[in-house]
CSV table of C-alpha atoms in Angstrom, one decimal:
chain,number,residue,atom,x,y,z
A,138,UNK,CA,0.0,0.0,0.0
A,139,UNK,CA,1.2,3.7,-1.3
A,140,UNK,CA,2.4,5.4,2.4
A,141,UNK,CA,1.2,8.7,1.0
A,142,UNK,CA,-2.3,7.4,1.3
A,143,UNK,CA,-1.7,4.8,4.4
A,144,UNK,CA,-4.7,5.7,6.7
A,145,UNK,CA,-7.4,5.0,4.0
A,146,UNK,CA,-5.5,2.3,2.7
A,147,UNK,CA,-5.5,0.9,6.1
A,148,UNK,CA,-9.2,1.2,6.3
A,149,UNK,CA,-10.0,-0.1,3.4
A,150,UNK,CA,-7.6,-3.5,4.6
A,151,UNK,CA,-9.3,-3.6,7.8
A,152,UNK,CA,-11.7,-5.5,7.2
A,153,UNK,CA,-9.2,-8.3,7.2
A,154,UNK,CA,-7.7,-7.2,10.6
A,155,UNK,CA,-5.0,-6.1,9.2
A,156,UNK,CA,-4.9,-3.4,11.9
A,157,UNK,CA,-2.2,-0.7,13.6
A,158,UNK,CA,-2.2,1.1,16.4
A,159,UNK,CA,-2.8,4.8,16.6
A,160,UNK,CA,1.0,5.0,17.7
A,161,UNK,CA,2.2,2.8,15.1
A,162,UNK,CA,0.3,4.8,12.3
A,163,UNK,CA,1.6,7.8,13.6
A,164,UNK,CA,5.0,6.7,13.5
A,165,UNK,CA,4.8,5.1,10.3
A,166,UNK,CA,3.4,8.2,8.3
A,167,UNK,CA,6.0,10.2,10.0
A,168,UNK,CA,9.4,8.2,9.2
A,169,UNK,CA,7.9,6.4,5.8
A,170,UNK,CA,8.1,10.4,4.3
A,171,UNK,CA,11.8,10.5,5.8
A,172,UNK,CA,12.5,7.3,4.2
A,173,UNK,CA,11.0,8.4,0.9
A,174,UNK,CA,13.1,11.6,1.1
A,175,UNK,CA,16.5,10.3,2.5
A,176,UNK,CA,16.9,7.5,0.3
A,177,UNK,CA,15.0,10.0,-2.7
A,178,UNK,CA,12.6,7.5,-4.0
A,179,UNK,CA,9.9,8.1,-6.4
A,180,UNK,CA,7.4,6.3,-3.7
A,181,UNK,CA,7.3,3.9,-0.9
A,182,UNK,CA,4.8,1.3,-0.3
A,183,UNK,CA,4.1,-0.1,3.4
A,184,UNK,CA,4.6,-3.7,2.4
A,185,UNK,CA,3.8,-5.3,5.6
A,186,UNK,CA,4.3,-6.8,8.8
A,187,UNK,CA,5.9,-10.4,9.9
A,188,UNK,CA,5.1,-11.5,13.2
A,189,UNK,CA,7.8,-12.8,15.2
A,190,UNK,CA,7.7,-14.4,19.1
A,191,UNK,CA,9.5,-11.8,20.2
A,192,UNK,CA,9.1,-8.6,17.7
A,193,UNK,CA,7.1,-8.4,14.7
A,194,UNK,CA,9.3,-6.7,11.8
A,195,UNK,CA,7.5,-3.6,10.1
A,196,UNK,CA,8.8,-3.8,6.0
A,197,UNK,CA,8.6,-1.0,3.6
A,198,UNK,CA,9.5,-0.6,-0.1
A,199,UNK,CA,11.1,1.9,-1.8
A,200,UNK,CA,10.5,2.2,-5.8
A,201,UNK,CA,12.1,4.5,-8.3
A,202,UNK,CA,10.4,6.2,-11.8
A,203,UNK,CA,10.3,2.8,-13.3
A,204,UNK,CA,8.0,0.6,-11.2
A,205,UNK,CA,9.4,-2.9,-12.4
A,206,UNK,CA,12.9,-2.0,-11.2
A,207,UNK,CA,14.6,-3.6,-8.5
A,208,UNK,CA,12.8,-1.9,-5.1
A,209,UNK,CA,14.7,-1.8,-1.9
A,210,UNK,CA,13.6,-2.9,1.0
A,211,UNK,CA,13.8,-1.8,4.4
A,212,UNK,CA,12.7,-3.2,7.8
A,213,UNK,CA,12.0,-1.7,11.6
A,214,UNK,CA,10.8,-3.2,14.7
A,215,UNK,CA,9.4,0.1,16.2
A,216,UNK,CA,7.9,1.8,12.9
A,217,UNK,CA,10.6,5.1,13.4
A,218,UNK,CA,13.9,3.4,12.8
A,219,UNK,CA,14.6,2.0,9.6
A,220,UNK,CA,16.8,-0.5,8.1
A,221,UNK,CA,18.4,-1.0,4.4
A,222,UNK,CA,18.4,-4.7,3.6
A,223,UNK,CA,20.6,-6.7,1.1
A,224,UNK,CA,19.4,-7.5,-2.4
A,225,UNK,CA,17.9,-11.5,-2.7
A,226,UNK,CA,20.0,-14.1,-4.1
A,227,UNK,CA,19.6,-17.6,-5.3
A,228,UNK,CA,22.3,-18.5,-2.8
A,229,UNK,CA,19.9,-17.2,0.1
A,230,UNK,CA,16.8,-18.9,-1.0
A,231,UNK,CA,18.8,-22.1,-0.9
A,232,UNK,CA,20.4,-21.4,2.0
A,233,UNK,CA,17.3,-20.6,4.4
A,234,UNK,CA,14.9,-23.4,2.6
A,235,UNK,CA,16.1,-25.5,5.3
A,236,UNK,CA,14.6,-22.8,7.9
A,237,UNK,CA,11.0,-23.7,9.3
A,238,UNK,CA,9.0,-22.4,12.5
A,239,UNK,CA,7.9,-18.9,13.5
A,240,UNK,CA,10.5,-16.0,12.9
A,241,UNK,CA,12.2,-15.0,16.4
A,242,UNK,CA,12.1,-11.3,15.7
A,243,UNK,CA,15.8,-10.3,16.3
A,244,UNK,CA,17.9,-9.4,13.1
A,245,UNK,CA,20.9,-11.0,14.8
A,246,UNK,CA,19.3,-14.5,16.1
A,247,UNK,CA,21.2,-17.8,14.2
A,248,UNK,CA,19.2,-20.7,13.7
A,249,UNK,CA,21.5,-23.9,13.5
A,250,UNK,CA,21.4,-26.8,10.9
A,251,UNK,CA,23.3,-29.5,10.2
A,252,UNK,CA,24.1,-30.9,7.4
A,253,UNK,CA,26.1,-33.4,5.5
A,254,UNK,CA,29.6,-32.8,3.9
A,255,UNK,CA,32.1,-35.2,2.0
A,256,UNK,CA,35.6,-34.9,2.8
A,257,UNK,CA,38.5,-36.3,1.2
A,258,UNK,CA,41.4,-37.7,3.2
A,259,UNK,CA,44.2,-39.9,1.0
A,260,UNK,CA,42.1,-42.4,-0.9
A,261,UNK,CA,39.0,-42.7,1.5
A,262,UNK,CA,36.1,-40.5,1.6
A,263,UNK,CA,33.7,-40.5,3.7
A,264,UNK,CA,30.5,-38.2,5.1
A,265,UNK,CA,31.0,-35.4,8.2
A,266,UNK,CA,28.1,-33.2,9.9
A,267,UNK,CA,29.2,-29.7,9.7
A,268,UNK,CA,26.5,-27.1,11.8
A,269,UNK,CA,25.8,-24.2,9.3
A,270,UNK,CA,24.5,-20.4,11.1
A,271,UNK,CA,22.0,-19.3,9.1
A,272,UNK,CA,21.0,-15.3,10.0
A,273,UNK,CA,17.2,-14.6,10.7
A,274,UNK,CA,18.1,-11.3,8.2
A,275,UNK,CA,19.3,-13.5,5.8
A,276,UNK,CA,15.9,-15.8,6.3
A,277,UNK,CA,13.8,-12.1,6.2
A,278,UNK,CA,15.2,-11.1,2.9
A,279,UNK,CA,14.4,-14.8,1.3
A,280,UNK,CA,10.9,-15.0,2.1
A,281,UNK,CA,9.8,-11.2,1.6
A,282,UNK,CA,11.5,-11.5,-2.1
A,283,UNK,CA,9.2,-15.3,-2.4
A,284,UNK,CA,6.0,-13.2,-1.1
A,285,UNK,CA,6.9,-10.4,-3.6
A,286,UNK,CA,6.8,-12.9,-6.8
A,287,UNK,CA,4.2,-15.2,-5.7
A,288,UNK,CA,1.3,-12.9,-4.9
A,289,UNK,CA,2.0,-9.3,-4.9
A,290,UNK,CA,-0.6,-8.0,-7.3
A,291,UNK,CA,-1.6,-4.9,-9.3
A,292,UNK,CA,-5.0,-4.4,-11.0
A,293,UNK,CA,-4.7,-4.2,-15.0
A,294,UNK,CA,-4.2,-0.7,-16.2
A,295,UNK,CA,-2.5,0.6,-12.9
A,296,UNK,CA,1.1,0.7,-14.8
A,297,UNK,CA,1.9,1.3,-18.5
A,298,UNK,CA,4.7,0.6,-20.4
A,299,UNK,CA,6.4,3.3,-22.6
A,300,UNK,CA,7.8,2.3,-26.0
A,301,UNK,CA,11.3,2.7,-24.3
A,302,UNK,CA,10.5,-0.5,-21.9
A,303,UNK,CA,10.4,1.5,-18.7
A,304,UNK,CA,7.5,1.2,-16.5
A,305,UNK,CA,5.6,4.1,-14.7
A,306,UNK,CA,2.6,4.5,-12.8
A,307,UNK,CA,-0.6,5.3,-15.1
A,308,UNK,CA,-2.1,8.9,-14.0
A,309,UNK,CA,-4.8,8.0,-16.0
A,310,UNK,CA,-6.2,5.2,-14.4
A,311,UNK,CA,-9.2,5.2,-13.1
A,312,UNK,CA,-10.1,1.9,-10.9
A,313,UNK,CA,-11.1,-1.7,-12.9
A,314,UNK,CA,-15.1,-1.5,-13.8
A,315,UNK,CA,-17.5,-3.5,-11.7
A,316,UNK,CA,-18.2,-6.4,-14.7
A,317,UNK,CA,-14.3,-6.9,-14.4
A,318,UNK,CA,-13.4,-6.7,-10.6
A,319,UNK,CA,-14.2,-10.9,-10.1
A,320,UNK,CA,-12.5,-11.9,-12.7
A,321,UNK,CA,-8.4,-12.7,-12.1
A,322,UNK,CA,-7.5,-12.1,-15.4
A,323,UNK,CA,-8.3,-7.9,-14.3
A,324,UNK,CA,-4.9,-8.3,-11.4
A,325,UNK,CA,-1.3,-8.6,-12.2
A,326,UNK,CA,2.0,-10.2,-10.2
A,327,UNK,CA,3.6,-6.9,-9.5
A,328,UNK,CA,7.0,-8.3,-11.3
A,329,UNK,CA,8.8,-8.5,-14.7
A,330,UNK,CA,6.9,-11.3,-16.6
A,331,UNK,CA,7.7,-14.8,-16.5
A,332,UNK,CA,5.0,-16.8,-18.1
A,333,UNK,CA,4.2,-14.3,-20.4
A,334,UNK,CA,7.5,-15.0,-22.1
A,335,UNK,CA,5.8,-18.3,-23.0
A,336,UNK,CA,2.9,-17.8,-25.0
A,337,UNK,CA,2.8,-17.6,-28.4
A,338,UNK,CA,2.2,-15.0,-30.9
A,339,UNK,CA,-1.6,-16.0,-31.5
A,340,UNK,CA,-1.8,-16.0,-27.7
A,341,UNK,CA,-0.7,-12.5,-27.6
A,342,UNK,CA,-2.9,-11.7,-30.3
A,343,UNK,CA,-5.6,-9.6,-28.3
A,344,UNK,CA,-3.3,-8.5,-25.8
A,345,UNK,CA,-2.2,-4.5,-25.2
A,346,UNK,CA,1.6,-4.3,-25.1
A,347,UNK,CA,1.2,-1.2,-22.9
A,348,UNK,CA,-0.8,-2.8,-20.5
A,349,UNK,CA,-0.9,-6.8,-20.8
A,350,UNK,CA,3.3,-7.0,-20.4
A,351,UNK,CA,2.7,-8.9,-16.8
A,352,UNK,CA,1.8,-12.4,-15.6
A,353,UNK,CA,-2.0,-13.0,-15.0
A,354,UNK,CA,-3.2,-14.2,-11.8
A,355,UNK,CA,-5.6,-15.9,-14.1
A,356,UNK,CA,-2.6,-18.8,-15.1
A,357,UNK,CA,-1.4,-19.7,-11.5
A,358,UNK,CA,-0.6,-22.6,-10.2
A,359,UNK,CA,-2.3,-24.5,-8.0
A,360,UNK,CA,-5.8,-23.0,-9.3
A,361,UNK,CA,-7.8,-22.3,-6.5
A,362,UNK,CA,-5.3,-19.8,-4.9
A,363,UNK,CA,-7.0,-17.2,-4.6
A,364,UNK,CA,-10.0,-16.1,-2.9
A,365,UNK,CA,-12.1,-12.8,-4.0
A,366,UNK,CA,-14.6,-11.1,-2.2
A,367,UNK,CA,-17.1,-8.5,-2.2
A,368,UNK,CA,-17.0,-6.1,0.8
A,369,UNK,CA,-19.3,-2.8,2.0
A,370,UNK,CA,-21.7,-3.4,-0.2
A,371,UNK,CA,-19.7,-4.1,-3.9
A,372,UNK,CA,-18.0,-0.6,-2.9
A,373,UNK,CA,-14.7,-2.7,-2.4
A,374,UNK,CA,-13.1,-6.1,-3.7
A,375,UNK,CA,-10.9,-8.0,-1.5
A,376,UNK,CA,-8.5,-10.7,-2.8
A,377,UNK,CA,-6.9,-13.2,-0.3
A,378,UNK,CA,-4.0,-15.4,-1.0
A,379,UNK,CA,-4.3,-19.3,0.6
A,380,UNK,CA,-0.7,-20.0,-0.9
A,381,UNK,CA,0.9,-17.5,1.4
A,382,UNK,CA,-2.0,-16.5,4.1
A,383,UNK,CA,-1.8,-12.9,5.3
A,384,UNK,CA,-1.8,-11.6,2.2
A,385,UNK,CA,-4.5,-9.3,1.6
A,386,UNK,CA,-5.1,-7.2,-1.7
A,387,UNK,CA,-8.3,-4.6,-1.7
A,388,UNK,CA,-9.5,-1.9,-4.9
A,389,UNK,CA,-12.4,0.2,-4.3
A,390,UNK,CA,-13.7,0.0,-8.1
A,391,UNK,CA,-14.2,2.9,-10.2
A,392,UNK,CA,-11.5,4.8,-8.0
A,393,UNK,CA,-7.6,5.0,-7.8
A,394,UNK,CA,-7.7,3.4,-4.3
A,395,UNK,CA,-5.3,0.0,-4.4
A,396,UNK,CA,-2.9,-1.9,-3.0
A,397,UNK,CA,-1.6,-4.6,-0.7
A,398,UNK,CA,-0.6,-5.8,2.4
A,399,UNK,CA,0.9,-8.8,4.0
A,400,UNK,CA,0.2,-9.5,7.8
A,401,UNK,CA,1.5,-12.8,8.7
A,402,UNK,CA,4.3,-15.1,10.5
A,403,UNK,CA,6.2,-15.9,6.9
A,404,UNK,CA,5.2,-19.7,6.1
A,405,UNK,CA,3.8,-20.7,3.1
A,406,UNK,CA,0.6,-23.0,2.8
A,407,UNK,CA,2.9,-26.3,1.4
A,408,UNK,CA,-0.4,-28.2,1.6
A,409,UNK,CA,-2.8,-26.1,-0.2
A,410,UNK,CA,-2.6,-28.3,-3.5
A,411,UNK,CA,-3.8,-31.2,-1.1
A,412,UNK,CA,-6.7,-28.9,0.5
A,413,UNK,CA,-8.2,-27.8,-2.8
């Protein structure tokens, strides 16, 4: 969600409990617009919180002119004092797949696993457990980059694409009709296409390079991901993800109001296929 408009984007995600306190609002409107002007970027989203047993970490985005562009992201665990984070890696993901359980909520805690190694010595080899420290920041970095391509989502028409390939938010947008709002062909993955790449030329056929240049929720795997919703009355849509619960997405149709929000302890549903 956009932090220039946090309080009514808040309200309009409420209805999912995905509440702050007054104090925590506060805060966050107040250091969000020194993060956007420190680090000078062309808008920050509040992206979330994961709850932890003994903090919950408050995550924020920072984007530049070209929406698609790698975002930095930051984290805080009293909504005033913020922290840059490393880019993901390949390396990491594989490093803290081995990670399960609840995050601990302190940057610097080391979760221990042990794992198998083959050593040489002369002509004989043979297997030795070696304990491997594995940051919880590392572990952070890993899962919000997973969240972010898995089921962050725009609404069609909310970026465009210049000739030039860059990406910027469309003034012009005006919210997704109502006939279109249930359908999951209308939302996006908020990400450089990867399925897209994939479909042939008669495929593309009917599609707007300006606007059609992202994945589809419509195509995701397992179907049956995502829930939508009608709230106040058709005055707002509200799209849950059962892959990764605590993911909320809400649009008021007809207006400009958008966005998302993840509340949740960072575990993924592994046996959704098995509950659909």
């Amino acid at each position: 969600m956009d932090a220039d408009s946090l309080l009514l984007s808040l309200e309009l995600a409420s209805g999912s409990g995905q509440g702050l306190s007054p104090d925590r609002r506060a805060s966050l409107l107040t250091s969000l617009m020194l993060v956007k002007r420190d680090y000078r970027f062309a808008r920050v989203l509040f992206w979330g919180r994961i709850l932890g047993l003994v903090a919950d970490y408050y995550i924020a985005q920072g984007l530049s002119e070209d929406q698609l562009a790698p975002r930095k992201t930051l984290y805080s665990l009293n909504c005033t004092e913020w922290s840059l984070l490393p880019p993901a890696t390949e390396e990491m993901a594989t490093q803290t797949a081995v990670v399960n359980g609840r995050f601990m909520g302190d940057p610097s805690h080391e979760y221990e696993h042990t794992e198998l190694q083959k050593v040489n010595e002369g002509e004989k080899v043979f297997d030795e457990e070696v304990v491997v420290q594995i940051k919880e920041e590392t572990r952070l970095v890993s899962i919000i980059d997973q969240i972010d391509k898995a089921v962050a989502i725009i609404p069609r028409g909310a970026l465009f694409k210049t000739p030039f390939g860059v990406t910027h938010v469309n003034r012009t947008f005006e919210g997704l009709p109502l006939s279109e709002i249930r359908k999951l062909s209308s939302y996006f993955h908020f990400r450089e296409a990867v399925d897209l790449k994939n479909k042939t030329l008669l495929e593309k056929a009917d599609l707007d390079p300006s606007l059609d240049f992202m994945d589809s929720l419509e195509y995701d795997i397992p179907k049956g991901s995502w829930s939508i919703q009608m709230e106040r009355g058709n005055a707002l849509v509200v799209l849950r993800s059962l892959l990764w619960p605590g993911l909320t997405f809400y649009h008021a149709p007809g207006t400009k109001n958008y966005g998302y929000i993840y509340v949740g302890t960072g575990e993924k549903n592994m046996d959704l296929p098995f509950m659909l």
